[in-house]
């Protein structure tokens, strides 16, 4: 019997939790001042992903790149994830906000791909990303007042993502998140997990 996506994801998350617990990589309290206003923010377990998880992401990335080679795609807007973008340009509390938006877009785009052609290959990576995203949401601080909003670099980054979602094709978004995938997993995620040590 073929399991549904939700069931498979639940099983993967149970396994992931068991592995993290057995290796000692369980959530630990965030040091004071690391992520202001983010109660229950426990990201230390994601400083580095397991070799098995990285292998699954590498397999998914190869499959996505092969799929893109069969398509004619182009991006009309500015690069969604330019090389000059660096989370260290943001304040510590802003970094989870930027990563959450980046991760939400990645999940949305790859979820669409999984529903069409690459479901089996993307199942485990998507489950891992959903798990990370669920933990990351506790690290996103609420806006201090109703009228305030992101400023500076953060505002620019969030606007870029919003504009791309509105204007770019699915193929362009797929290419953007595919080529950014390992940067998200190794650089951006790690920067958020170590807080003010990311300089």
Short mmCIF file of N, CA, C and O in Angstrom, two decimals, residues 64-118:
data_model
loop_
_atom_site.label_atom_id
_atom_site.label_comp_id
_atom_site.label_asym_id
_atom_site.label_seq_id
_atom_site.Cartn_x
_atom_site.Cartn_y
_atom_site.Cartn_z
N UNK A 64 16.23 17.81 -9.67
CA UNK A 64 15.64 19.10 -10.04
C UNK A 64 16.42 19.76 -11.17
O UNK A 64 15.82 20.32 -12.10
N UNK A 65 17.75 19.70 -11.11
CA UNK A 65 18.56 20.30 -12.16
C UNK A 65 18.37 19.58 -13.48
O UNK A 65 18.31 20.21 -14.55
N UNK A 66 18.24 18.26 -13.44
CA UNK A 66 17.99 17.50 -14.67
C UNK A 66 16.62 17.86 -15.24
O UNK A 66 16.45 17.96 -16.46
N UNK A 67 15.65 18.06 -14.38
CA UNK A 67 14.32 18.45 -14.83
C UNK A 67 14.34 19.83 -15.47
O UNK A 67 13.70 20.06 -16.49
N UNK A 68 15.12 20.74 -14.89
CA UNK A 68 15.20 22.10 -15.43
C UNK A 68 15.86 22.13 -16.81
O UNK A 68 15.54 22.98 -17.64
N UNK A 69 16.78 21.19 -17.05
CA UNK A 69 17.46 21.14 -18.35
C UNK A 69 16.49 20.81 -19.48
O UNK A 69 16.77 21.11 -20.65
N UNK A 70 15.37 20.19 -19.14
CA UNK A 70 14.39 19.82 -20.14
C UNK A 70 13.38 20.94 -20.40
O UNK A 70 12.50 20.79 -21.24
N UNK A 71 13.51 22.03 -19.68
CA UNK A 71 12.56 23.13 -19.80
C UNK A 71 13.24 24.37 -20.37
O UNK A 71 14.45 24.53 -20.29
N UNK A 72 12.45 25.23 -20.95
CA UNK A 72 12.93 26.53 -21.40
C UNK A 72 12.44 27.56 -20.39
O UNK A 72 11.26 27.88 -20.33
N UNK A 73 13.35 28.04 -19.56
CA UNK A 73 12.94 28.96 -18.52
C UNK A 73 13.87 30.18 -18.49
O UNK A 73 15.02 30.12 -18.91
N UNK A 74 13.33 31.27 -18.01
CA UNK A 74 14.12 32.48 -17.81
C UNK A 74 13.43 33.30 -16.73
O UNK A 74 12.24 33.14 -16.46
N UNK A 75 14.20 34.18 -16.11
CA UNK A 75 13.67 35.03 -15.06
C UNK A 75 13.69 36.48 -15.54
O UNK A 75 14.73 36.98 -15.97
N UNK A 76 12.55 37.12 -15.45
CA UNK A 76 12.45 38.51 -15.92
C UNK A 76 12.82 39.50 -14.84
O UNK A 76 13.24 40.62 -15.12
N UNK A 77 12.69 39.08 -13.58
CA UNK A 77 12.99 39.96 -12.46
C UNK A 77 14.46 39.83 -12.09
O UNK A 77 15.19 39.01 -12.63
N UNK A 78 14.91 40.66 -11.16
CA UNK A 78 16.28 40.57 -10.69
C UNK A 78 16.51 39.21 -10.02
O UNK A 78 15.56 38.56 -9.59
N UNK A 79 17.77 38.76 -9.92
CA UNK A 79 18.03 37.47 -9.27
C UNK A 79 17.37 37.41 -7.89
O UNK A 79 17.49 38.34 -7.09
N UNK A 80 16.68 36.32 -7.63
CA UNK A 80 15.96 36.19 -6.37
C UNK A 80 16.91 36.04 -5.19
O UNK A 80 16.69 36.61 -4.12
N UNK A 81 17.98 35.26 -5.38
CA UNK A 81 18.96 35.05 -4.33
C UNK A 81 20.35 35.43 -4.85
O UNK A 81 21.16 34.55 -5.18
N UNK A 82 20.67 36.72 -4.94
CA UNK A 82 21.97 37.14 -5.47
C UNK A 82 23.11 36.69 -4.57
O UNK A 82 22.94 36.51 -3.36
N UNK A 83 24.29 36.53 -5.16
CA UNK A 83 25.44 36.08 -4.38
C UNK A 83 25.85 37.07 -3.30
O UNK A 83 26.47 36.70 -2.31
N UNK A 84 25.52 38.34 -3.51
CA UNK A 84 25.88 39.35 -2.52
C UNK A 84 25.00 39.31 -1.28
O UNK A 84 25.33 39.94 -0.27
N UNK A 85 23.90 38.58 -1.35
CA UNK A 85 23.01 38.48 -0.19
C UNK A 85 23.69 37.70 0.93
O UNK A 85 24.23 36.62 0.72
N UNK A 86 23.68 38.25 2.13
CA UNK A 86 24.37 37.63 3.26
C UNK A 86 23.58 37.94 4.53
O UNK A 86 23.37 39.12 4.86
N UNK A 87 23.15 36.91 5.24
CA UNK A 87 22.36 37.13 6.45
C UNK A 87 23.13 37.93 7.50
O UNK A 87 22.52 38.54 8.38
N UNK A 88 24.44 37.94 7.41
CA UNK A 88 25.23 38.70 8.39
C UNK A 88 25.01 40.20 8.24
O UNK A 88 25.37 40.96 9.15
N UNK A 89 24.42 40.62 7.13
CA UNK A 89 24.09 42.03 6.96
C UNK A 89 22.90 42.45 7.80
O UNK A 89 22.63 43.64 7.96
N UNK A 90 22.17 41.48 8.33
CA UNK A 90 20.99 41.75 9.13
C UNK A 90 21.30 41.69 10.62
O UNK A 90 22.27 41.06 11.05
N UNK A 91 20.44 42.32 11.41
CA UNK A 91 20.52 42.17 12.85
C UNK A 91 20.14 40.74 13.21
O UNK A 91 19.43 40.06 12.47
N UNK A 92 20.60 40.29 14.38
CA UNK A 92 20.38 38.90 14.78
C UNK A 92 18.89 38.55 14.77
O UNK A 92 18.50 37.49 14.27
N UNK A 93 18.02 39.43 15.28
CA UNK A 93 16.60 39.11 15.35
C UNK A 93 15.94 39.10 13.98
O UNK A 93 14.86 38.50 13.81
N UNK A 94 16.56 39.77 13.00
CA UNK A 94 15.97 39.82 11.65
C UNK A 94 16.26 38.56 10.85
O UNK A 94 15.53 38.25 9.89
N UNK A 95 17.32 37.87 11.19
CA UNK A 95 17.76 36.72 10.39
C UNK A 95 16.72 35.60 10.31
O UNK A 95 16.49 35.07 9.23
N UNK A 96 16.07 35.22 11.43
CA UNK A 96 15.02 34.19 11.31
C UNK A 96 13.87 34.64 10.43
O UNK A 96 13.24 33.81 9.76
N UNK A 97 13.57 35.93 10.41
CA UNK A 97 12.48 36.45 9.57
C UNK A 97 12.82 36.23 8.10
O UNK A 97 11.99 35.76 7.31
N UNK A 98 14.07 36.58 7.73
CA UNK A 98 14.50 36.41 6.35
C UNK A 98 14.55 34.93 5.96
O UNK A 98 14.09 34.55 4.87
N UNK A 99 15.09 34.10 6.86
CA UNK A 99 15.19 32.67 6.56
C UNK A 99 13.81 32.04 6.47
O UNK A 99 13.57 31.16 5.63
N UNK A 100 12.88 32.47 7.31
CA UNK A 100 11.52 31.92 7.28
C UNK A 100 10.86 32.20 5.94
O UNK A 100 10.20 31.33 5.36
N UNK A 101 11.05 33.42 5.43
CA UNK A 101 10.47 33.77 4.12
C UNK A 101 11.12 32.95 3.01
O UNK A 101 10.45 32.47 2.09
N UNK A 102 12.42 32.79 3.09
CA UNK A 102 13.18 32.01 2.10
C UNK A 102 12.73 30.55 2.13
O UNK A 102 12.50 29.92 1.08
N UNK A 103 12.57 30.02 3.33
CA UNK A 103 12.17 28.62 3.49
C UNK A 103 10.72 28.40 3.07
O UNK A 103 10.39 27.38 2.45
N UNK A 104 9.85 29.36 3.38
CA UNK A 104 8.44 29.24 3.00
C UNK A 104 8.30 29.19 1.48
O UNK A 104 7.52 28.39 0.94
N UNK A 105 9.06 30.04 0.78
CA UNK A 105 9.01 30.02 -0.68
C UNK A 105 9.55 28.70 -1.23
O UNK A 105 8.97 28.11 -2.15
N UNK A 106 10.64 28.22 -0.65
CA UNK A 106 11.23 26.95 -1.08
C UNK A 106 10.23 25.81 -0.92
O UNK A 106 10.06 24.98 -1.83
N UNK A 107 9.54 25.77 0.21
CA UNK A 107 8.55 24.72 0.44
C UNK A 107 7.39 24.83 -0.55
O UNK A 107 6.91 23.81 -1.06
N UNK A 108 6.95 26.03 -0.81
CA UNK A 108 5.83 26.23 -1.74
C UNK A 108 6.19 25.77 -3.14
O UNK A 108 5.42 25.05 -3.79
N UNK A 109 7.37 26.16 -3.60
CA UNK A 109 7.79 25.83 -4.96
C UNK A 109 8.07 24.34 -5.10
O UNK A 109 7.59 23.68 -6.04
N UNK A 110 8.85 23.78 -4.18
CA UNK A 110 9.20 22.36 -4.27
C UNK A 110 7.98 21.48 -4.02
O UNK A 110 7.90 20.37 -4.56
N UNK A 111 7.04 21.97 -3.22
CA UNK A 111 5.80 21.21 -3.01
C UNK A 111 5.01 21.07 -4.29
O UNK A 111 4.43 20.02 -4.57
N UNK A 112 5.01 22.12 -5.10
CA UNK A 112 4.34 22.06 -6.40
C UNK A 112 5.02 21.06 -7.32
O UNK A 112 4.35 20.29 -8.03
N UNK A 113 6.36 21.05 -7.32
CA UNK A 113 7.11 20.10 -8.14
C UNK A 113 6.83 18.67 -7.69
O UNK A 113 6.63 17.77 -8.50
N UNK A 114 6.82 18.47 -6.37
CA UNK A 114 6.60 17.12 -5.83
C UNK A 114 5.24 16.59 -6.21
O UNK A 114 5.07 15.39 -6.46
N UNK A 115 4.26 17.46 -6.29
CA UNK A 115 2.91 17.03 -6.65
C UNK A 115 2.77 16.68 -8.13
O UNK A 115 1.78 16.08 -8.54
N UNK A 116 3.78 17.07 -8.92
CA UNK A 116 3.66 16.84 -10.36
C UNK A 116 4.57 15.72 -10.86
O UNK A 116 4.11 14.81 -11.53
N UNK A 117 5.85 15.77 -10.52
CA UNK A 117 6.76 14.83 -11.18
C UNK A 117 7.75 14.13 -10.25
O UNK A 117 8.10 12.98 -10.49
N UNK A 118 8.23 14.79 -9.20
CA UNK A 118 9.36 14.25 -8.43
C UNK A 118 8.98 13.92 -6.99
O UNK A 118 9.79 14.07 -6.07
#
